[in-house]
Amino acid sequence: MTDPGQRLRSSLTAEQSASAVEFDSPIAMEALRATQVLHAADQEPFPVPGRIRVITIANQKGGVGKTTSSVNLGVALALYGLRTLVIDLDPQGNTSTALGVPHSVGTPSVYDALVGDSSLAEVVHPTTATPLLSCVPATIDLAGAEIELVSVVAREYRLRRAIETHLQELPPEQRPHYVLIDCPPSLGLLTLNALVAGDEVLIPIQCEYYALEGLGQLLNNIDLVRRHLNPGIAVRTILLTMYDGRTKLADQVAEEVRNHFGSLVLDAVIPRNVRVSEAPGYGQSVVTYDPGSRGSTSYVEAARELAHRGVALPPLPSRPTPGSPVAAPVGSATDVVAFPDTDAATVPVPPSSEENKA
């Protein structure tokens, strides 16, 4: 009889179809999935995107999986070889909790970059999940940021400027391949900053009817941002979350979303899984907490699909590509940033508050 441990080790280099035939029991398949995630460094890495991808994960409805998706997609991308930066823009700080990053009052956080004079480099924290994953945490101070930003010149561009400056200052070999921005469950100034800062939007949609009700309002807001603030923003990814295969409703919602959004919807679907909910209590993602669970497997597959979709993306003139030289920073109110695939070839960048005072 073949040694089970040897079968698991040999499966790492075997074809997926062959391993599926060999491991025909649920326990053996879960062990295989766990082994694959735990030995991600020994497997083929995810492909590097054609440009640095700044992805805003947004949905004004709460409880649809924004934070969970930000955390687990970020960990999965990093485990499979892609440098990833996760920015927690939710005052609740749940993303920071799940990544094991301190976010108590007084911790250098995204608040200091948005409202204060700190750079992102000063508020980035390493995570325990993998060396390739870092996080900008959020503290409760962020709850007052929307009020404090009201009188700031070009307040919608604060996060964009912070990200672009951070990318320009990093050496090519340290620039992240992915920047994931976790938004709060609202359509306020924080979410607006995230939409202006991002090049694309990922929308998690819970497989229930209420999740579809507010989707039109979110899409209208994204369209307004595209027309007035960031012509480069586009909804490129839809992720179905909390799928319960025991109900017809989940199938109906999934079918309706796929019929409407077509190829934007990832093939991978995130199921309801108790391990996904348990993991943050241990300061981990489900990918590291229980790598063999269905939740972990689904997020790894979603991250793989997301990575493969990014290979063909053309470089953006306003974003440096990994390993390429960076253009000089924006220096005056007359500077412009180019956006491809839009009617307007260029859009003026408003001056920062410091430039305005000068």
Coordinates of C-alpha atoms in Angstrom, one line a residue:
M1 CA 0.0 0.0 0.0
T2 CA 1.3 3.5 -0.9
D3 CA 2.4 5.6 2.0
P4 CA -0.3 8.5 2.4
G5 CA 2.4 11.0 3.2
Q6 CA 4.3 10.1 0.1
R7 CA 1.1 10.4 -2.0
L8 CA 0.6 13.9 -0.7
R9 CA 4.2 15.0 -1.4
S10 CA 4.1 13.5 -4.9
S11 CA 0.8 15.2 -5.6
L12 CA 2.4 18.6 -5.5
T13 CA 4.2 18.0 -8.8
A14 CA 1.4 15.9 -10.3
E15 CA -1.2 17.0 -12.7
Q16 CA -4.4 18.2 -11.2
S17 CA -6.5 15.7 -13.1
A18 CA -4.3 12.8 -12.0
S19 CA -4.4 13.9 -8.3
A20 CA -8.2 14.2 -8.4
V21 CA -8.4 10.5 -9.5
E22 CA -5.9 9.4 -6.9
F23 CA -7.5 11.2 -4.0
D24 CA -11.1 10.1 -4.1
S25 CA -12.1 10.7 -0.5
P26 CA -13.1 14.1 1.0
I27 CA -10.5 13.9 3.8
A28 CA -7.7 13.0 1.4
M29 CA -8.8 15.9 -0.9
E30 CA -8.8 18.4 2.0
A31 CA -5.3 17.2 3.0
L32 CA -4.2 17.6 -0.6
R33 CA -5.5 21.2 -0.7
A34 CA -4.0 22.1 2.6
T35 CA -0.6 20.7 1.5
Q36 CA -0.7 22.7 -1.7
V37 CA -1.4 26.0 0.1
L38 CA 1.2 25.3 2.8
H39 CA 3.8 24.6 0.1
A40 CA 2.7 27.4 -2.2
A41 CA 6.4 28.6 -2.5
D42 CA 7.3 25.2 -4.1
Q43 CA 4.6 25.6 -6.8
E44 CA 4.3 27.7 -9.9
P45 CA 3.8 31.3 -8.8
F46 CA 1.0 33.4 -10.1
P47 CA 1.8 35.5 -13.2
V48 CA 3.1 39.0 -12.7
P49 CA 0.5 41.6 -13.9
G50 CA 1.2 43.9 -16.9
R51 CA 1.2 46.8 -14.6
I52 CA 0.8 47.6 -10.9
R53 CA -2.8 46.9 -10.2
V54 CA -4.5 49.3 -7.7
I55 CA -7.8 47.6 -7.0
T56 CA -10.6 49.2 -5.0
I57 CA -12.8 46.7 -3.2
A58 CA -16.1 48.5 -2.8
N59 CA -19.7 47.9 -2.0
Q60 CA -21.8 50.3 0.1
K61 CA -23.7 47.4 1.6
G62 CA -22.2 46.0 4.8
G63 CA -21.5 42.3 5.3
V64 CA -21.0 41.3 1.7
G65 CA -17.4 40.2 2.1
K66 CA -15.3 43.3 1.3
T67 CA -12.9 42.9 4.2
T68 CA -12.8 39.1 4.0
S69 CA -12.0 39.3 0.3
S70 CA -9.4 42.0 0.8
V71 CA -7.6 39.9 3.4
N72 CA -7.8 36.5 1.7
L73 CA -7.1 37.6 -1.8
G74 CA -4.1 39.6 -0.5
V75 CA -2.7 36.6 1.4
A76 CA -3.3 34.3 -1.5
L77 CA -1.6 36.6 -4.0
A78 CA 1.4 37.0 -1.7
L79 CA 1.8 33.3 -0.9
Y80 CA 2.0 32.6 -4.6
G81 CA 4.8 35.1 -5.2
L82 CA 3.3 38.5 -5.8
R83 CA 4.2 41.5 -3.7
T84 CA 0.9 42.9 -2.3
L85 CA 0.0 45.9 -0.2
V86 CA -3.4 46.0 1.5
I87 CA -4.7 49.4 2.6
D88 CA -7.4 49.3 5.3
L89 CA -9.7 52.3 4.7
D90 CA -12.5 51.2 7.1
P91 CA -12.4 52.9 10.5
Q92 CA -13.5 49.5 12.1
G93 CA -10.0 48.2 11.3
N94 CA -11.2 44.6 10.6
T95 CA -8.7 44.1 7.8
S96 CA -5.9 45.1 10.2
T97 CA -7.2 42.6 12.7
A98 CA -7.3 39.7 10.2
L99 CA -3.8 40.4 9.1
G100 CA -2.4 40.5 12.7
V101 CA -1.4 44.2 12.4
P102 CA -1.9 46.4 15.5
H103 CA -4.4 49.2 15.0
S104 CA -4.9 50.7 18.4
V105 CA -5.1 54.4 19.0
G106 CA -1.8 56.0 18.3
T107 CA -0.6 53.4 15.8
P108 CA 0.7 55.0 12.6
S109 CA -2.1 54.4 10.2
V110 CA -3.7 55.5 6.9
Y111 CA -5.3 58.4 8.9
D112 CA -1.9 60.0 9.2
A113 CA -1.4 59.7 5.4
L114 CA -4.8 61.1 4.6
V115 CA -5.1 63.9 7.1
G116 CA -1.6 64.4 8.4
D117 CA 1.8 64.8 6.7
S118 CA 3.0 61.2 6.9
S119 CA 3.9 59.2 3.8
L120 CA 2.6 55.7 3.2
A121 CA 6.1 54.4 3.8
E122 CA 5.9 55.6 7.4
V123 CA 2.6 53.8 8.1
V124 CA 3.1 50.5 6.3
H125 CA 3.3 47.5 8.6
P126 CA 4.6 44.0 7.8
T127 CA 2.2 41.0 8.3
T128 CA 2.7 37.6 9.8
A129 CA 1.1 35.8 6.9
T130 CA 4.0 36.1 4.4
P131 CA 6.9 38.5 3.9
L132 CA 5.5 39.6 0.5
L133 CA 2.3 41.0 2.2
S134 CA 2.2 44.4 3.9
C135 CA -0.6 46.4 5.3
V136 CA -1.5 50.0 6.0
P137 CA -3.8 49.7 9.1
A138 CA -6.8 51.8 10.0
T139 CA -7.5 53.1 13.5
I140 CA -10.6 54.6 15.0
D141 CA -9.2 58.1 14.2
L142 CA -10.2 57.4 10.6
A143 CA -13.9 57.8 11.7
G144 CA -13.4 61.6 11.9
A145 CA -11.3 61.9 8.7
E146 CA -14.3 62.7 6.4
I147 CA -15.1 65.7 8.6
E148 CA -11.5 66.8 8.8
L149 CA -11.0 66.5 5.0
V150 CA -14.0 68.7 4.1
S151 CA -11.9 71.9 4.0
V152 CA -8.8 70.3 2.4
V153 CA -8.0 71.3 -1.2
A154 CA -8.3 68.3 -3.6
R155 CA -9.5 66.1 -0.7
E156 CA -10.7 63.4 -3.2
Y157 CA -7.1 62.9 -4.4
R158 CA -5.3 62.5 -1.0
L159 CA -5.1 58.7 -1.2
R160 CA -4.1 58.7 -4.9
R161 CA -1.3 61.1 -4.3
A162 CA -0.1 59.1 -1.3
I163 CA -0.1 55.8 -3.3
E164 CA 1.7 57.3 -6.3
T165 CA 4.3 59.0 -4.2
H166 CA 4.9 55.7 -2.3
L167 CA 5.3 53.8 -5.6
Q168 CA 7.7 56.3 -7.0
E169 CA 9.9 56.3 -3.9
L170 CA 10.3 52.5 -3.8
P171 CA 13.0 50.8 -5.8
P172 CA 11.7 48.7 -8.7
E173 CA 12.3 45.4 -7.0
Q174 CA 10.2 46.4 -4.0
R175 CA 7.2 47.9 -5.7
P176 CA 4.0 45.9 -5.0
H177 CA 2.4 44.1 -7.9
Y178 CA -1.0 44.6 -6.2
V179 CA -2.5 47.3 -4.1
L180 CA -5.8 46.3 -2.6
I181 CA -8.0 49.0 -0.9
D182 CA -10.6 47.8 1.5
C183 CA -13.5 50.4 1.6
P184 CA -15.9 51.1 4.4
P185 CA -19.6 50.2 3.9
S186 CA -20.6 53.6 2.7
L187 CA -20.4 56.0 -0.3
G188 CA -18.7 58.8 1.6
L189 CA -15.4 60.6 1.2
L190 CA -13.3 57.7 2.2
T191 CA -14.8 55.5 -0.5
L192 CA -14.6 58.3 -2.9
N193 CA -10.8 58.6 -2.2
A194 CA -10.5 54.9 -2.8
L195 CA -12.3 55.1 -6.2
V196 CA -10.2 58.0 -7.3
A197 CA -7.0 56.2 -6.2
G198 CA -7.8 52.9 -7.9
D199 CA -7.5 51.8 -11.5
E200 CA -10.1 49.2 -11.2
V201 CA -13.0 48.1 -8.9
L202 CA -13.7 44.7 -7.5
I203 CA -17.2 44.3 -6.2
P204 CA -18.0 41.5 -3.8
I205 CA -21.7 40.5 -4.2
Q206 CA -23.4 38.4 -1.6
C207 CA -25.7 35.7 -3.1
E208 CA -28.8 37.2 -1.7
Y209 CA -31.5 39.6 -3.0
Y210 CA -30.7 42.6 -0.8
A211 CA -27.1 42.6 -2.2
L212 CA -28.5 43.4 -5.6
E213 CA -30.7 46.3 -4.5
G214 CA -28.0 48.8 -3.8
L215 CA -25.7 47.7 -6.6
G216 CA -27.2 50.3 -9.1
Q217 CA -26.4 53.1 -6.8
L218 CA -22.8 52.0 -6.5
L219 CA -22.4 51.7 -10.2
N220 CA -23.9 55.2 -10.7
N221 CA -21.3 56.6 -8.2
I222 CA -18.5 54.8 -10.0
D223 CA -19.8 56.3 -13.3
L224 CA -19.8 59.8 -11.7
V225 CA -16.2 59.3 -10.5
R226 CA -15.2 58.2 -14.0
R227 CA -16.7 61.3 -15.6
H228 CA -15.5 63.9 -13.2
L229 CA -12.5 62.7 -11.1
N230 CA -10.9 59.5 -12.5
P231 CA -11.6 58.6 -16.1
G232 CA -9.3 55.5 -15.7
I233 CA -11.5 53.7 -13.1
A234 CA -13.5 50.7 -14.3
V235 CA -15.4 47.8 -12.8
R236 CA -13.2 44.9 -13.9
T237 CA -14.1 42.1 -11.4
I238 CA -17.2 40.8 -9.7
L239 CA -16.8 38.2 -6.9
L240 CA -19.8 36.2 -5.7
T241 CA -19.5 35.6 -2.0
M242 CA -21.4 33.7 0.8
Y243 CA -22.8 31.2 -1.8
D244 CA -25.1 28.6 -0.2
G245 CA -25.5 25.7 -2.6
R246 CA -28.4 24.4 -0.6
T247 CA -30.7 27.2 -1.7
K248 CA -32.3 28.1 -5.0
L249 CA -32.0 31.8 -4.2
A250 CA -28.2 31.6 -4.3
D251 CA -28.3 30.0 -7.7
Q252 CA -30.8 32.6 -9.0
V253 CA -28.7 35.5 -7.7
A254 CA -25.5 34.0 -9.2
E255 CA -27.3 33.4 -12.5
E256 CA -28.7 37.0 -12.6
V257 CA -25.3 38.5 -11.8
R258 CA -23.5 36.4 -14.5
N259 CA -26.2 37.2 -17.1
H260 CA -25.8 41.0 -16.4
F261 CA -22.1 41.3 -15.9
G262 CA -20.9 38.5 -18.1
S263 CA -17.1 37.9 -18.2
L264 CA -16.5 40.4 -15.3
V265 CA -17.7 37.7 -12.9
L266 CA -15.0 35.4 -11.6
D267 CA -15.6 31.7 -12.1
A268 CA -14.5 31.1 -8.6
V269 CA -17.4 31.4 -6.0
I270 CA -16.8 31.9 -2.3
P271 CA -19.1 29.5 -0.3
R272 CA -20.5 30.0 3.2
N273 CA -17.9 28.5 5.4
V274 CA -17.5 28.7 9.1
R275 CA -13.7 28.7 8.9
V276 CA -13.8 32.0 7.0
S277 CA -15.6 33.5 10.0
E278 CA -13.3 31.9 12.6
A279 CA -10.0 32.9 11.1
P280 CA -10.0 36.7 12.1
G281 CA -10.4 35.7 15.7
Y282 CA -6.9 34.2 15.5
G283 CA -5.5 37.2 13.6
Q284 CA -5.3 35.2 10.4
S285 CA -6.8 34.8 7.0
V286 CA -8.6 31.5 6.2
V287 CA -5.9 30.7 3.8
T288 CA -3.4 30.3 6.6
Y289 CA -5.8 29.4 9.4
D290 CA -7.3 26.3 7.6
P291 CA -5.7 26.0 4.2
G292 CA -7.7 22.8 3.4
S293 CA -11.1 24.3 3.9
R294 CA -13.5 25.1 1.1
G295 CA -13.2 28.8 1.9
S296 CA -9.4 28.8 1.6
T297 CA -9.5 26.8 -1.7
S298 CA -12.1 29.2 -3.2
Y299 CA -10.1 32.3 -2.3
V300 CA -6.9 30.8 -3.7
E301 CA -8.7 30.0 -7.0
A302 CA -10.3 33.5 -7.1
A303 CA -6.8 35.0 -6.6
R304 CA -5.4 32.8 -9.3
E305 CA -8.1 33.9 -11.7
L306 CA -7.6 37.5 -10.8
A307 CA -3.8 37.2 -11.4
H308 CA -4.2 35.6 -14.8
R309 CA -6.6 38.3 -15.9
G310 CA -4.0 40.9 -15.0
V311 CA -1.4 39.6 -17.4
A312 CA -2.8 41.2 -20.5
L313 CA -3.5 44.6 -18.9
P314 CA -1.6 47.4 -20.7
P315 CA 0.6 49.7 -18.6
L316 CA -0.9 52.9 -17.4
P317 CA 1.2 56.1 -18.0
S318 CA 0.2 57.3 -14.5
R319 CA 1.4 54.1 -12.8
P320 CA 4.9 52.6 -12.8
T321 CA 5.1 49.0 -14.0
P322 CA 7.1 46.6 -11.7
G323 CA 10.8 47.0 -12.5
S324 CA 10.4 50.0 -14.8
P325 CA 11.6 53.6 -14.4
V326 CA 9.2 56.0 -12.8
A327 CA 8.2 59.4 -14.3
A328 CA 8.8 62.5 -12.2
P329 CA 6.2 63.3 -9.6
V330 CA 3.4 65.7 -10.4
G331 CA 4.8 69.1 -9.5
S332 CA 2.2 71.8 -10.5
A333 CA -1.4 72.4 -11.1
T334 CA -0.8 72.4 -14.9
D335 CA 0.6 68.8 -14.9
V336 CA -1.7 66.2 -16.3
V337 CA -2.0 62.4 -16.0
A338 CA -3.0 60.3 -19.0
F339 CA -5.7 57.8 -18.9
P340 CA -6.1 55.2 -21.7
D341 CA -9.4 54.0 -23.2
T342 CA -11.3 57.2 -22.4
D343 CA -12.7 60.0 -24.4
A344 CA -10.6 62.5 -22.5
A345 CA -6.9 61.8 -23.2
T346 CA -5.8 63.8 -20.2
V347 CA -7.3 65.1 -17.0
P348 CA -5.8 67.9 -14.9
V349 CA -4.6 66.9 -11.4
P350 CA -5.7 69.4 -8.7
P351 CA -3.0 71.0 -6.7
S352 CA -2.3 69.7 -3.2
S353 CA -3.1 71.9 -0.2
E354 CA 0.6 72.6 0.3
E355 CA 0.9 73.8 -3.4
N356 CA -2.1 75.9 -2.9
K357 CA -0.6 77.7 0.1
A358 CA 2.6 78.3 -1.9

